[in-house]
mmCIF file of C-alpha atoms and ligand atoms in Angstrom:
data_model
loop_
_atom_site.group_PDB
_atom_site.id
_atom_site.type_symbol
_atom_site.label_atom_id
_atom_site.label_comp_id
_atom_site.label_asym_id
_atom_site.label_seq_id
_atom_site.Cartn_x
_atom_site.Cartn_y
_atom_site.Cartn_z
ATOM 1 C CA UNK Y 1 153.469 -17.212 38.228
ATOM 2 C CA UNK Y 2 150.268 -17.016 35.629
ATOM 3 C CA UNK Y 3 148.948 -20.211 34.819
ATOM 4 C CA UNK Y 4 149.376 -20.652 30.961
ATOM 5 C CA UNK Y 5 147.816 -23.018 28.741
ATOM 6 C CA UNK Y 6 149.847 -24.294 25.767
ATOM 7 C CA UNK Y 7 149.083 -21.681 22.988
ATOM 8 C CA UNK Y 8 149.177 -24.422 19.997
ATOM 9 C CA UNK Y 9 146.347 -26.237 18.729
ATOM 10 C CA UNK Y 10 146.495 -28.842 16.134
ATOM 11 C CA UNK Y 11 143.888 -30.721 14.541
ATOM 12 C CA UNK Y 12 140.281 -28.802 13.687
ATOM 13 C CA UNK Y 13 139.301 -25.457 13.210
ATOM 14 C CA UNK Y 14 141.233 -22.738 14.799
ATOM 15 C CA UNK Y 15 139.953 -19.075 15.045
ATOM 16 C CA UNK Y 16 140.773 -15.916 17.022
ATOM 17 C CA UNK Y 17 144.280 -15.600 18.136
ATOM 18 C CA UNK Y 18 144.995 -19.341 17.216
ATOM 19 C CA UNK Y 19 144.631 -18.529 13.352
ATOM 20 C CA UNK Y 20 147.424 -16.887 11.559
ATOM 21 C CA UNK Y 21 147.022 -14.432 8.879
ATOM 22 C CA UNK Y 22 145.304 -15.287 5.318
ATOM 23 C CA UNK Y 23 144.588 -12.111 4.882
ATOM 24 C CA UNK Y 24 145.342 -12.154 1.335
ATOM 25 C CA UNK Y 25 143.120 -15.203 0.674
ATOM 26 C CA UNK Y 26 140.168 -13.835 2.819
ATOM 27 C CA UNK Y 27 140.216 -10.445 0.995
ATOM 28 C CA UNK Y 28 140.017 -12.531 -2.337
ATOM 29 C CA UNK Y 29 137.489 -14.864 -1.579
ATOM 30 C CA UNK Y 30 135.266 -11.702 0.012
ATOM 31 C CA UNK Y 31 135.509 -10.428 -3.253
ATOM 32 C CA UNK Y 32 134.576 -13.397 -4.964
ATOM 33 C CA UNK Y 33 131.494 -13.941 -2.389
ATOM 34 C CA UNK Y 34 130.387 -10.077 -3.288
ATOM 35 C CA UNK Y 35 130.672 -10.902 -6.976
ATOM 36 C CA UNK Y 36 128.724 -13.965 -6.625
ATOM 37 C CA UNK Y 37 131.682 -15.965 -8.144
ATOM 38 C CA UNK Y 38 131.413 -19.864 -7.283
ATOM 39 C CA UNK Y 39 134.767 -20.900 -5.855
ATOM 40 C CA UNK Y 40 136.459 -24.174 -5.572
ATOM 41 C CA UNK Y 41 139.058 -24.045 -2.477
ATOM 42 C CA UNK Y 42 141.316 -27.228 -2.426
ATOM 43 C CA UNK Y 43 144.511 -28.164 -0.741
ATOM 44 C CA UNK Y 44 146.273 -31.127 0.771
ATOM 45 C CA UNK Y 45 145.005 -32.434 4.330
ATOM 46 C CA UNK Y 46 145.171 -29.964 7.036
ATOM 47 C CA UNK Y 47 146.302 -26.715 5.083
ATOM 48 C CA UNK Y 48 143.510 -24.760 6.970
ATOM 49 C CA UNK Y 49 140.556 -24.619 4.213
ATOM 50 C CA UNK Y 50 137.873 -25.246 7.196
ATOM 51 C CA UNK Y 51 139.423 -22.337 9.224
ATOM 52 C CA UNK Y 52 139.680 -19.863 6.363
ATOM 53 C CA UNK Y 53 136.317 -20.532 5.185
ATOM 54 C CA UNK Y 54 134.649 -19.917 8.737
ATOM 55 C CA UNK Y 55 136.768 -16.768 9.230
ATOM 56 C CA UNK Y 56 135.456 -15.801 5.808
ATOM 57 C CA UNK Y 57 131.966 -16.533 6.604
ATOM 58 C CA UNK Y 58 132.206 -14.285 10.100
ATOM 59 C CA UNK Y 59 133.249 -11.494 7.700
ATOM 60 C CA UNK Y 60 130.565 -11.933 5.072
ATOM 61 C CA UNK Y 61 127.501 -11.981 8.043
ATOM 62 C CA UNK Y 62 129.118 -8.382 8.792
ATOM 63 C CA UNK Y 63 128.325 -7.330 5.484
ATOM 64 C CA UNK Y 64 124.467 -8.697 5.509
ATOM 65 C CA UNK Y 65 125.455 -11.557 3.358
ATOM 66 C CA UNK Y 66 123.788 -14.781 4.941
ATOM 67 C CA UNK Y 67 126.381 -17.699 5.684
ATOM 68 C CA UNK Y 68 125.631 -21.274 5.140
ATOM 69 C CA UNK Y 69 128.068 -24.201 6.026
ATOM 70 C CA UNK Y 70 127.426 -27.341 5.446
ATOM 71 C CA UNK Y 71 130.115 -30.265 6.104
ATOM 72 C CA UNK Y 72 129.598 -33.099 3.732
ATOM 73 C CA UNK Y 73 132.358 -35.254 5.427
ATOM 74 C CA UNK Y 74 130.063 -37.775 6.860
ATOM 75 C CA UNK Y 75 127.723 -38.234 3.900
ATOM 76 C CA UNK Y 76 127.717 -41.118 1.493
ATOM 77 C CA UNK Y 77 123.923 -41.062 0.433
ATOM 78 C CA UNK Y 78 121.721 -38.654 -1.314
ATOM 79 C CA UNK Y 79 119.443 -38.977 1.848
ATOM 80 C CA UNK Y 80 122.177 -37.920 4.224
ATOM 81 C CA UNK Y 81 122.997 -34.836 1.999
ATOM 82 C CA UNK Y 82 119.352 -33.670 2.003
ATOM 83 C CA UNK Y 83 119.456 -33.930 5.648
ATOM 84 C CA UNK Y 84 122.739 -32.020 6.302
ATOM 85 C CA UNK Y 85 121.945 -29.273 3.693
ATOM 86 C CA UNK Y 86 118.673 -28.793 5.329
ATOM 87 C CA UNK Y 87 120.071 -28.859 8.659
ATOM 88 C CA UNK Y 88 122.587 -26.210 7.573
ATOM 89 C CA UNK Y 89 120.136 -24.065 6.248
ATOM 90 C CA UNK Y 90 117.799 -24.201 9.178
ATOM 91 C CA UNK Y 91 120.919 -23.366 11.571
ATOM 92 C CA UNK Y 92 121.590 -20.268 9.810
ATOM 93 C CA UNK Y 93 118.009 -19.078 8.840
ATOM 94 C CA UNK Y 94 116.521 -19.857 12.453
ATOM 95 C CA UNK Y 95 118.924 -17.105 14.081
ATOM 96 C CA UNK Y 96 117.117 -14.397 11.377
ATOM 97 C CA UNK Y 97 113.485 -15.635 11.660
ATOM 98 C CA UNK Y 98 110.823 -17.256 13.777
ATOM 99 C CA UNK Y 99 112.315 -20.944 12.873
ATOM 100 C CA UNK Y 100 108.985 -23.096 13.244
ATOM 101 C CA UNK Y 101 106.936 -21.140 10.509
ATOM 102 C CA UNK Y 102 109.732 -20.631 8.212
ATOM 103 C CA UNK Y 103 110.686 -23.955 8.004
ATOM 104 C CA UNK Y 104 107.166 -25.111 7.223
ATOM 105 C CA UNK Y 105 107.234 -22.262 4.176
ATOM 106 C CA UNK Y 106 110.685 -23.475 3.136
ATOM 107 C CA UNK Y 107 110.173 -27.423 2.878
ATOM 108 C CA UNK Y 108 107.031 -28.239 2.159
ATOM 109 C CA UNK Y 109 108.604 -32.192 1.996
ATOM 110 C CA UNK Y 110 110.324 -32.199 5.168
ATOM 111 C CA UNK Y 111 109.618 -32.188 8.515
ATOM 112 C CA UNK Y 112 112.112 -30.391 10.914
ATOM 113 C CA UNK Y 113 112.258 -29.968 14.681
ATOM 114 C CA UNK Y 114 114.522 -28.521 17.064
ATOM 115 C CA UNK Y 115 116.137 -30.183 20.346
ATOM 116 C CA UNK Y 116 119.345 -29.360 22.052
ATOM 117 C CA UNK Y 117 122.363 -31.762 22.093
ATOM 118 C CA UNK Y 118 123.855 -32.860 25.326
ATOM 119 C CA UNK Y 119 126.056 -29.406 25.564
ATOM 120 C CA UNK Y 120 123.015 -27.522 25.010
ATOM 121 C CA UNK Y 121 123.250 -26.204 21.439
ATOM 122 C CA UNK Y 122 119.971 -26.266 19.287
ATOM 123 C CA UNK Y 123 120.001 -29.248 16.962
ATOM 124 C CA UNK Y 124 117.744 -29.720 14.057
ATOM 125 C CA UNK Y 125 116.300 -33.117 12.971
ATOM 126 C CA UNK Y 126 115.199 -33.684 9.466
ATOM 127 C CA UNK Y 127 112.679 -36.544 8.534
ATOM 128 C CA UNK Y 128 111.189 -36.898 4.951
ATOM 129 C CA UNK Y 129 109.789 -39.379 2.723
ATOM 130 C CA UNK Y 130 112.243 -41.432 1.470
ATOM 131 C CA UNK Y 131 110.428 -42.551 -1.707
ATOM 132 C CA UNK Y 132 110.271 -38.929 -2.711
ATOM 133 C CA UNK Y 133 114.244 -38.175 -2.470
ATOM 134 C CA UNK Y 134 114.610 -36.519 -5.787
ATOM 135 C CA UNK Y 135 111.870 -34.157 -5.322
ATOM 136 C CA UNK Y 136 113.097 -33.469 -1.824
ATOM 137 C CA UNK Y 137 116.734 -32.733 -2.918
ATOM 138 C CA UNK Y 138 115.518 -30.458 -5.417
ATOM 139 C CA UNK Y 139 113.523 -28.452 -3.008
ATOM 140 C CA UNK Y 140 116.077 -28.135 -0.504
ATOM 141 C CA UNK Y 141 118.600 -26.878 -3.195
ATOM 142 C CA UNK Y 142 116.573 -24.112 -4.173
ATOM 143 C CA UNK Y 143 115.142 -23.116 -0.818
ATOM 144 C CA UNK Y 144 117.731 -20.910 -0.001
ATOM 145 C CA UNK Y 145 117.901 -18.924 -3.508
ATOM 146 C CA UNK Y 146 113.937 -18.689 -3.062
ATOM 147 C CA UNK Y 147 113.861 -17.454 0.422
ATOM 148 C CA UNK Y 148 117.031 -14.841 -0.325
ATOM 149 C CA UNK Y 149 115.168 -13.740 -3.679
ATOM 150 C CA UNK Y 150 112.247 -12.673 -1.877
ATOM 151 C CA UNK Y 151 113.912 -11.024 0.879
ATOM 152 C CA UNK Y 152 116.370 -8.917 -1.735
ATOM 153 C CA UNK Y 153 119.368 -10.282 0.021
ATOM 154 C CA UNK Y 154 122.277 -12.475 -0.957
ATOM 155 C CA UNK Y 155 124.130 -15.530 0.772
ATOM 156 C CA UNK Y 156 126.963 -17.774 0.412
ATOM 157 C CA UNK Y 157 126.913 -21.476 0.747
ATOM 158 C CA UNK Y 158 129.903 -23.511 1.990
ATOM 159 C CA UNK Y 159 129.896 -27.274 0.763
ATOM 160 C CA UNK Y 160 133.024 -28.462 2.932
ATOM 161 C CA UNK Y 161 134.592 -32.032 1.182
ATOM 162 C CA UNK Y 162 132.483 -31.630 -1.453
ATOM 163 C CA UNK Y 163 134.321 -34.531 -3.196
ATOM 164 C CA UNK Y 164 131.802 -36.525 -0.965
ATOM 165 C CA UNK Y 165 129.057 -35.658 -3.378
ATOM 166 C CA UNK Y 166 130.468 -38.385 -5.407
ATOM 167 C CA UNK Y 167 129.766 -40.921 -3.211
ATOM 168 C CA UNK Y 168 126.158 -40.583 -3.383
ATOM 169 C CA UNK Y 169 124.946 -41.896 -6.856
ATOM 170 C CA UNK Y 170 127.678 -40.397 -8.819
ATOM 171 C CA UNK Y 171 126.697 -38.021 -11.819
ATOM 172 C CA UNK Y 172 123.110 -38.021 -11.048
ATOM 173 C CA UNK Y 173 123.291 -35.872 -8.044
ATOM 174 C CA UNK Y 174 126.343 -33.777 -9.643
ATOM 175 C CA UNK Y 175 123.720 -33.282 -12.458
ATOM 176 C CA UNK Y 176 120.933 -32.231 -10.506
ATOM 177 C CA UNK Y 177 122.677 -29.969 -8.031
ATOM 178 C CA UNK Y 178 124.801 -28.177 -11.176
ATOM 179 C CA UNK Y 179 121.582 -27.664 -13.098
ATOM 180 C CA UNK Y 180 119.916 -26.092 -9.897
ATOM 181 C CA UNK Y 181 122.635 -24.056 -8.837
ATOM 182 C CA UNK Y 182 123.398 -22.424 -12.338
ATOM 183 C CA UNK Y 183 120.043 -20.805 -12.216
ATOM 184 C CA UNK Y 184 120.905 -19.231 -8.899
ATOM 185 C CA UNK Y 185 121.497 -15.251 -8.604
ATOM 186 C CA UNK Y 186 121.270 -14.668 -5.167
ATOM 187 C CA UNK Y 187 123.654 -17.384 -3.675
ATOM 188 C CA UNK Y 188 127.276 -17.976 -4.458
ATOM 189 C CA UNK Y 189 129.030 -21.423 -3.749
ATOM 190 C CA UNK Y 190 132.085 -22.234 -2.147
ATOM 191 C CA UNK Y 191 133.034 -25.878 -3.075
ATOM 192 C CA UNK Y 192 136.099 -26.692 -0.532
ATOM 193 C CA UNK Y 193 137.763 -30.266 -0.645
ATOM 194 C CA UNK Y 194 140.790 -31.949 0.362
ATOM 195 C CA UNK Y 195 141.122 -34.920 -1.888
ATOM 196 C CA UNK Y 196 142.776 -32.927 -4.754
ATOM 197 C CA UNK Y 197 142.907 -35.100 -7.461
ATOM 198 C CA UNK Y 198 139.080 -36.152 -6.869
ATOM 199 C CA UNK Y 199 137.836 -32.463 -6.409
ATOM 200 C CA UNK Y 200 140.058 -31.507 -9.733
ATOM 201 C CA UNK Y 201 138.315 -34.330 -11.737
ATOM 202 C CA UNK Y 202 135.095 -33.021 -10.568
ATOM 203 C CA UNK Y 203 135.310 -29.532 -11.912
ATOM 204 C CA UNK Y 204 138.195 -29.748 -14.845
ATOM 205 C CA UNK Y 205 136.775 -32.943 -16.449
ATOM 206 C CA UNK Y 206 134.780 -31.598 -19.500
ATOM 207 C CA UNK Y 207 132.747 -34.958 -19.392
ATOM 208 C CA UNK Y 208 131.487 -33.746 -15.834
ATOM 209 C CA UNK Y 209 128.518 -31.777 -14.935
ATOM 210 C CA UNK Y 210 130.539 -29.376 -12.824
ATOM 211 C CA UNK Y 211 132.944 -28.879 -15.377
ATOM 212 C CA UNK Y 212 134.139 -25.107 -15.298
ATOM 213 C CA UNK Y 213 131.610 -24.098 -12.981
ATOM 214 C CA UNK Y 214 134.006 -21.886 -10.670
ATOM 215 C CA UNK Y 215 137.202 -20.344 -10.132
ATOM 216 C CA UNK Y 216 139.792 -22.925 -8.964
ATOM 217 C CA UNK Y 217 141.419 -21.298 -5.790
ATOM 218 C CA UNK Y 218 144.540 -23.626 -4.706
ATOM 219 C CA UNK Y 219 145.117 -22.712 -1.083
ATOM 220 C CA UNK Y 220 148.846 -22.666 -0.624
ATOM 221 C CA UNK Y 221 150.808 -22.734 2.697
ATOM 222 C CA UNK Y 222 151.319 -19.859 5.032
ATOM 223 C CA UNK Y 223 154.121 -17.428 4.125
ATOM 224 C CA UNK Y 224 157.209 -17.954 6.041
ATOM 225 C CA UNK Y 225 157.586 -14.667 7.702
ATOM 226 C CA UNK Y 226 153.911 -14.820 8.823
ATOM 227 C CA UNK Y 227 154.220 -18.190 10.402
ATOM 228 C CA UNK Y 228 157.209 -17.060 12.245
ATOM 229 C CA UNK Y 229 155.386 -14.018 13.851
ATOM 230 C CA UNK Y 230 152.415 -16.063 14.616
ATOM 231 C CA UNK Y 231 154.683 -18.473 16.376
ATOM 232 C CA UNK Y 232 156.694 -15.598 17.949
ATOM 233 C CA UNK Y 233 153.465 -13.909 19.375
ATOM 234 C CA UNK Y 234 151.897 -17.330 20.899
ATOM 235 C CA UNK Y 235 154.903 -18.171 22.758
ATOM 236 C CA UNK Y 236 155.542 -14.937 23.791
ATOM 237 C CA UNK Y 237 151.852 -14.270 24.786
ATOM 238 C CA UNK Y 238 152.412 -17.625 26.955
ATOM 239 C CA UNK Y 239 155.177 -15.711 28.770
ATOM 240 C CA UNK Y 240 157.798 -17.967 26.740
ATOM 241 C CA UNK Y 241 160.878 -16.659 25.036
ATOM 242 C CA UNK Y 242 161.968 -17.465 21.440
ATOM 243 C CA UNK Y 243 165.028 -16.382 19.621
ATOM 244 C CA UNK Y 244 164.689 -15.593 15.632
ATOM 245 C CA UNK Y 245 167.370 -18.786 14.935
ATOM 246 C CA UNK Y 246 164.824 -21.170 16.447
ATOM 247 C CA UNK Y 247 161.996 -19.709 14.543
ATOM 248 C CA UNK Y 248 163.464 -20.119 11.321
ATOM 249 C CA UNK Y 249 164.394 -23.616 12.170
ATOM 250 C CA UNK Y 250 160.864 -24.741 13.270
ATOM 251 C CA UNK Y 251 159.464 -23.617 10.088
ATOM 252 C CA UNK Y 252 162.152 -24.817 8.121
ATOM 253 C CA UNK Y 253 161.207 -28.318 9.664
ATOM 254 C CA UNK Y 254 157.598 -27.978 9.147
ATOM 255 C CA UNK Y 255 157.988 -26.440 5.668
ATOM 256 C CA UNK Y 256 155.670 -23.706 6.608
ATOM 257 C CA UNK Y 257 152.717 -26.278 6.928
ATOM 258 C CA UNK Y 258 150.364 -24.903 9.427
ATOM 259 C CA UNK Y 259 149.063 -28.031 11.204
ATOM 260 C CA UNK Y 260 152.720 -29.444 11.402
ATOM 261 C CA UNK Y 261 153.921 -25.770 12.765
ATOM 262 C CA UNK Y 262 151.106 -25.906 15.382
ATOM 263 C CA UNK Y 263 152.093 -29.298 16.164
ATOM 264 C CA UNK Y 264 155.698 -29.135 16.746
ATOM 265 C CA UNK Y 265 155.283 -26.104 18.725
ATOM 266 C CA UNK Y 266 152.894 -27.752 20.865
ATOM 267 C CA UNK Y 267 155.375 -30.438 21.842
ATOM 268 C CA UNK Y 268 158.256 -27.488 22.016
ATOM 269 C CA UNK Y 269 155.810 -25.937 24.815
ATOM 270 C CA UNK Y 270 155.293 -29.227 26.411
ATOM 271 C CA UNK Y 271 159.066 -29.976 26.845
ATOM 272 C CA UNK Y 272 160.546 -26.432 27.333
ATOM 273 C CA UNK Y 273 162.745 -25.455 30.481
ATOM 274 C CA UNK Y 274 162.410 -22.259 32.148
ATOM 275 C CA UNK Y 275 160.001 -20.770 29.932
ATOM 276 C CA UNK Y 276 162.574 -20.550 26.955
ATOM 277 C CA UNK Y 277 162.796 -22.100 23.564
ATOM 278 C CA UNK Y 278 166.267 -22.705 21.705
ATOM 279 C CA UNK Y 279 167.514 -24.175 18.697
ATOM 280 C CA UNK Y 280 168.669 -27.501 20.619
ATOM 281 C CA UNK Y 281 164.868 -27.977 21.905
ATOM 282 C CA UNK Y 282 163.736 -28.750 18.425
ATOM 283 C CA UNK Y 283 165.525 -31.916 17.692
ATOM 284 C CA UNK Y 284 164.486 -33.126 20.984
ATOM 285 C CA UNK Y 285 160.732 -31.886 20.317
ATOM 286 C CA UNK Y 286 160.940 -33.789 16.924
ATOM 287 C CA UNK Y 287 161.881 -37.075 18.596
ATOM 288 C CA UNK Y 288 159.206 -36.839 21.105
ATOM 289 C CA UNK Y 289 156.433 -36.151 18.302
ATOM 290 C CA UNK Y 290 157.660 -39.144 16.206
ATOM 291 C CA UNK Y 291 157.492 -41.200 19.243
ATOM 292 C CA UNK Y 292 154.091 -40.186 20.109
ATOM 293 C CA UNK Y 293 152.916 -40.987 16.194
ATOM 294 C CA UNK Y 294 155.115 -44.103 15.884
ATOM 295 C CA UNK Y 295 152.276 -46.538 16.858
ATOM 296 C CA UNK Y 296 149.884 -44.689 14.097
ATOM 297 C CA UNK Y 297 152.770 -44.653 11.468
ATOM 298 C CA UNK Y 298 153.376 -48.318 12.387
ATOM 299 C CA UNK Y 299 149.894 -49.249 11.879
ATOM 300 C CA UNK Y 300 149.730 -47.657 8.609
ATOM 301 C CA UNK Y 301 152.917 -49.379 7.609
ATOM 302 C CA UNK Y 302 151.457 -52.648 8.208
ATOM 303 C CA UNK Y 303 148.612 -52.241 6.071
ATOM 304 C CA UNK Y 304 150.478 -51.359 2.971
ATOM 305 C CA UNK Y 305 152.083 -53.813 0.318
ATOM 306 C CA UNK Y 306 155.887 -54.475 -0.179
ATOM 307 C CA UNK Y 307 155.964 -52.372 -3.538
ATOM 308 C CA UNK Y 308 154.082 -49.383 -1.678
ATOM 309 C CA UNK Y 309 156.497 -49.403 1.235
ATOM 310 C CA UNK Y 310 159.399 -49.610 -1.447
ATOM 311 C CA UNK Y 311 158.009 -46.297 -2.769
ATOM 312 C CA UNK Y 312 157.514 -44.718 0.494
ATOM 313 C CA UNK Y 313 161.251 -45.402 1.077
ATOM 314 C CA UNK Y 314 161.910 -44.079 -2.422
ATOM 315 C CA UNK Y 315 160.083 -40.887 -1.736
ATOM 316 C CA UNK Y 316 161.510 -40.466 1.861
ATOM 317 C CA UNK Y 317 165.085 -40.254 0.150
ATOM 318 C CA UNK Y 318 163.993 -38.124 -2.687
ATOM 319 C CA UNK Y 319 165.082 -34.510 -2.386
ATOM 320 C CA UNK Y 320 163.446 -31.461 -4.507
ATOM 321 C CA UNK Y 321 164.225 -31.965 -8.353
ATOM 322 C CA UNK Y 322 165.090 -35.664 -7.950
ATOM 323 C CA UNK Y 323 162.859 -38.337 -9.231
ATOM 324 C CA UNK Y 324 162.041 -41.225 -6.732
ATOM 325 C CA UNK Y 325 162.251 -43.515 -10.085
ATOM 326 C CA UNK Y 326 165.876 -43.022 -10.626
ATOM 327 C CA UNK Y 327 168.033 -46.022 -11.793
ATOM 328 C CA UNK Y 328 169.816 -46.314 -8.288
ATOM 329 C CA UNK Y 329 166.165 -46.949 -6.759
ATOM 330 C CA UNK Y 330 165.194 -49.184 -9.138
ATOM 331 C CA UNK Y 331 168.322 -51.206 -8.766
ATOM 332 C CA UNK Y 332 167.678 -51.131 -5.013
ATOM 333 C CA UNK Y 333 164.375 -52.570 -4.972
ATOM 334 C CA UNK Y 334 165.221 -54.981 -7.966
ATOM 335 C CA UNK Y 335 162.947 -53.359 -10.029
ATOM 336 C CA UNK Y 336 163.175 -53.548 -13.974
ATOM 337 C CA UNK Y 337 160.029 -51.243 -15.227
ATOM 338 C CA UNK Y 338 159.556 -47.644 -13.437
ATOM 339 C CA UNK Y 339 156.019 -48.285 -14.514
ATOM 340 C CA UNK Y 340 155.409 -50.812 -11.569
ATOM 341 C CA UNK Y 341 156.516 -48.010 -9.296
ATOM 342 C CA UNK Y 342 154.172 -45.541 -10.701
ATOM 343 C CA UNK Y 343 151.252 -47.837 -10.321
ATOM 344 C CA UNK Y 344 152.281 -48.014 -6.618
ATOM 345 C CA UNK Y 345 152.429 -44.493 -6.360
ATOM 346 C CA UNK Y 346 149.010 -44.155 -7.676
ATOM 347 C CA UNK Y 347 147.606 -46.154 -5.202
ATOM 348 C CA UNK Y 348 149.347 -44.369 -2.613
ATOM 349 C CA UNK Y 349 147.704 -41.248 -3.603
ATOM 350 C CA UNK Y 350 144.268 -42.983 -3.414
ATOM 351 C CA UNK Y 351 145.214 -43.465 0.310
ATOM 352 C CA UNK Y 352 146.145 -39.855 0.468
ATOM 353 C CA UNK Y 353 149.541 -40.525 1.631
ATOM 354 C CA UNK Y 354 151.265 -39.389 -1.431
ATOM 355 C CA UNK Y 355 150.467 -36.263 -3.531
ATOM 356 C CA UNK Y 356 151.758 -34.378 -6.529
ATOM 357 C CA UNK Y 357 152.732 -31.049 -6.415
ATOM 358 C CA UNK Y 358 154.604 -29.050 -9.373
ATOM 359 C CA UNK Y 359 155.221 -32.337 -11.030
ATOM 360 C CA UNK Y 360 156.856 -34.196 -8.124
ATOM 361 C CA UNK Y 361 155.438 -36.888 -6.057
ATOM 362 C CA UNK Y 362 155.921 -36.190 -2.341
ATOM 363 C CA UNK Y 363 154.650 -37.799 1.126
ATOM 364 C CA UNK Y 364 152.112 -35.725 2.463
ATOM 365 C CA UNK Y 365 152.838 -36.449 6.118
ATOM 366 C CA UNK Y 366 156.039 -34.477 6.740
ATOM 367 C CA UNK Y 367 156.761 -36.372 10.186
ATOM 368 C CA UNK Y 368 155.735 -39.913 8.374
ATOM 369 C CA UNK Y 369 158.124 -39.024 5.819
ATOM 370 C CA UNK Y 370 160.591 -38.415 8.932
ATOM 371 C CA UNK Y 371 159.900 -41.543 10.471
ATOM 372 C CA UNK Y 372 160.284 -43.880 7.597
ATOM 373 C CA UNK Y 373 163.661 -42.338 6.662
ATOM 374 C CA UNK Y 374 165.135 -42.722 10.431
ATOM 375 C CA UNK Y 375 163.126 -45.898 11.301
ATOM 376 C CA UNK Y 376 162.505 -47.665 8.479
ATOM 377 C CA UNK Y 377 164.922 -46.955 5.739
ATOM 378 C CA UNK Y 378 167.891 -46.998 7.548
ATOM 379 C CA UNK Y 379 167.215 -50.583 9.404
ATOM 380 C CA UNK Y 380 166.445 -51.483 5.669
ATOM 381 C CA UNK Y 381 163.049 -53.281 6.902
ATOM 382 C CA UNK Y 382 161.551 -53.484 3.383
HETATM 383 N N1 ATP T 1 145.361 -20.263 9.580
HETATM 384 C C1 ATP T 1 145.978 -20.851 10.200
HETATM 385 N N2 ATP T 1 146.763 -20.498 11.532
HETATM 386 C C2 ATP T 1 147.048 -21.230 12.424
HETATM 387 N N3 ATP T 1 147.031 -22.538 12.289
HETATM 388 C C3 ATP T 1 146.196 -23.088 11.298
HETATM 389 C C4 ATP T 1 145.558 -22.132 10.349
HETATM 390 N N4 ATP T 1 145.161 -23.044 9.530
HETATM 391 C C5 ATP T 1 145.300 -24.230 9.972
HETATM 392 N N5 ATP T 1 146.133 -24.588 11.053
HETATM 393 C C6 ATP T 1 146.473 -25.674 11.473
HETATM 394 O O1 ATP T 1 146.052 -26.564 10.836
HETATM 395 C C7 ATP T 1 144.713 -27.461 11.777
HETATM 396 C C8 ATP T 1 143.848 -27.896 10.581
HETATM 397 O O2 ATP T 1 143.078 -26.725 10.166
HETATM 398 P P1 ATP T 1 141.935 -27.097 9.414
HETATM 399 O O3 ATP T 1 140.759 -28.198 9.923
HETATM 400 O O4 ATP T 1 141.292 -25.659 8.900
HETATM 401 O O5 ATP T 1 142.292 -27.647 8.037
HETATM 402 P P2 ATP T 1 141.701 -28.373 6.719
HETATM 403 O O6 ATP T 1 142.328 -27.982 5.445
HETATM 404 O O7 ATP T 1 140.170 -27.802 6.733
HETATM 405 O O8 ATP T 1 142.152 -29.714 7.296
HETATM 406 P P3 ATP T 1 141.075 -31.140 6.374
HETATM 407 O O9 ATP T 1 141.841 -31.415 5.593
HETATM 408 O O10 ATP T 1 141.416 -32.039 7.696
HETATM 409 O O11 ATP T 1 139.521 -30.927 6.335
HETATM 410 C C9 ATP T 1 144.465 -26.471 12.788
HETATM 411 O O12 ATP T 1 143.976 -27.269 14.078
HETATM 412 C C10 ATP T 1 145.724 -25.911 13.021
HETATM 413 O O13 ATP T 1 146.424 -26.607 13.730
HETATM 414 MG MG1 MG T 2 138.464 -29.377 7.047
#
């Protein structure tokens, strides 16, 4: 028999056959980029933002639009922003031009040198005079626009995890970046972020420099029909038979969340017998997944306050349309004022454990929610 690999990947960017649909989103983002519309793409963690923007960047490249991708996740200072952005520009432009001379032309204040990482991929290192950070920042931020204007070309810059900009020196960087960007005519900017409330505050608060500087694009889950087709194709491609009922049960369990769908299917593939998957396999896979995650969940749980735990229990037992602050919950936890719970909810949102969607609070990680309901709430450990 052929040697198949598990076809489901969870965590990190997915591409090729492991990437499901998103055709509407790709089309819309391409239109925005062609029209030089800046976009703010946001969603909960692991909805597929990074995978989607890479797919879009591949397409723009075929149209002659030059793509630059900067991951701001690791940055927390202005200096680190400068390094990451200069590296991102160098990575892209060195595939178009003789790199060394071009870098000298583009960046008079920076010293860039190319080496190779242990895997043999080119890697840029960046040095500059730390006492001239502000001027160096301005130079890096306008370098791509200047280059493209000279060449008569257009480009797109993705700032992934853009909310990290607030970690640098707060509004000073925001203001400087915003005032540079608004003069750019050859670059469209795609601001991507996962901490929804933070990102929205950056762009929707009239007192912030980036107020209304782009189109807000909330990325939704993947439509059930598309996701079921994708799951079926991935299983069938690995020689596994799956019926329609089970496909429906999978996406119902994962609420069409792409990451949890890939995760659950990965486990289903691990436990399947005779290369067939049936409805009975789904609860077995959920059990195994929860067992695998339980140490991580327990660690998270241990770090929470009593009140935060109570709120999570309330949310884990709250169905659509119900309030977690309903009288029976307040009575159960001996709370006289809902405000006490609301404060705890806010702190859980800061920890990225809870989010608010369509006016309703919910636990972000579906399986954490299930774990709380089955392992904690039932045993009344709160
Ligand atoms: N279009 C898709 N098709 C199939 N799986 C997807 C898709 N988008 C996301 N996923 C699943 O979600 C996981 C995370 O994807 P990705 O890193 O692109 O999301 P993200 O929103 O950028 O996450 P983060 O919030 O961690 O930055 C992938 O490893 C994959 O399992
Ligand atoms: Mg991402």
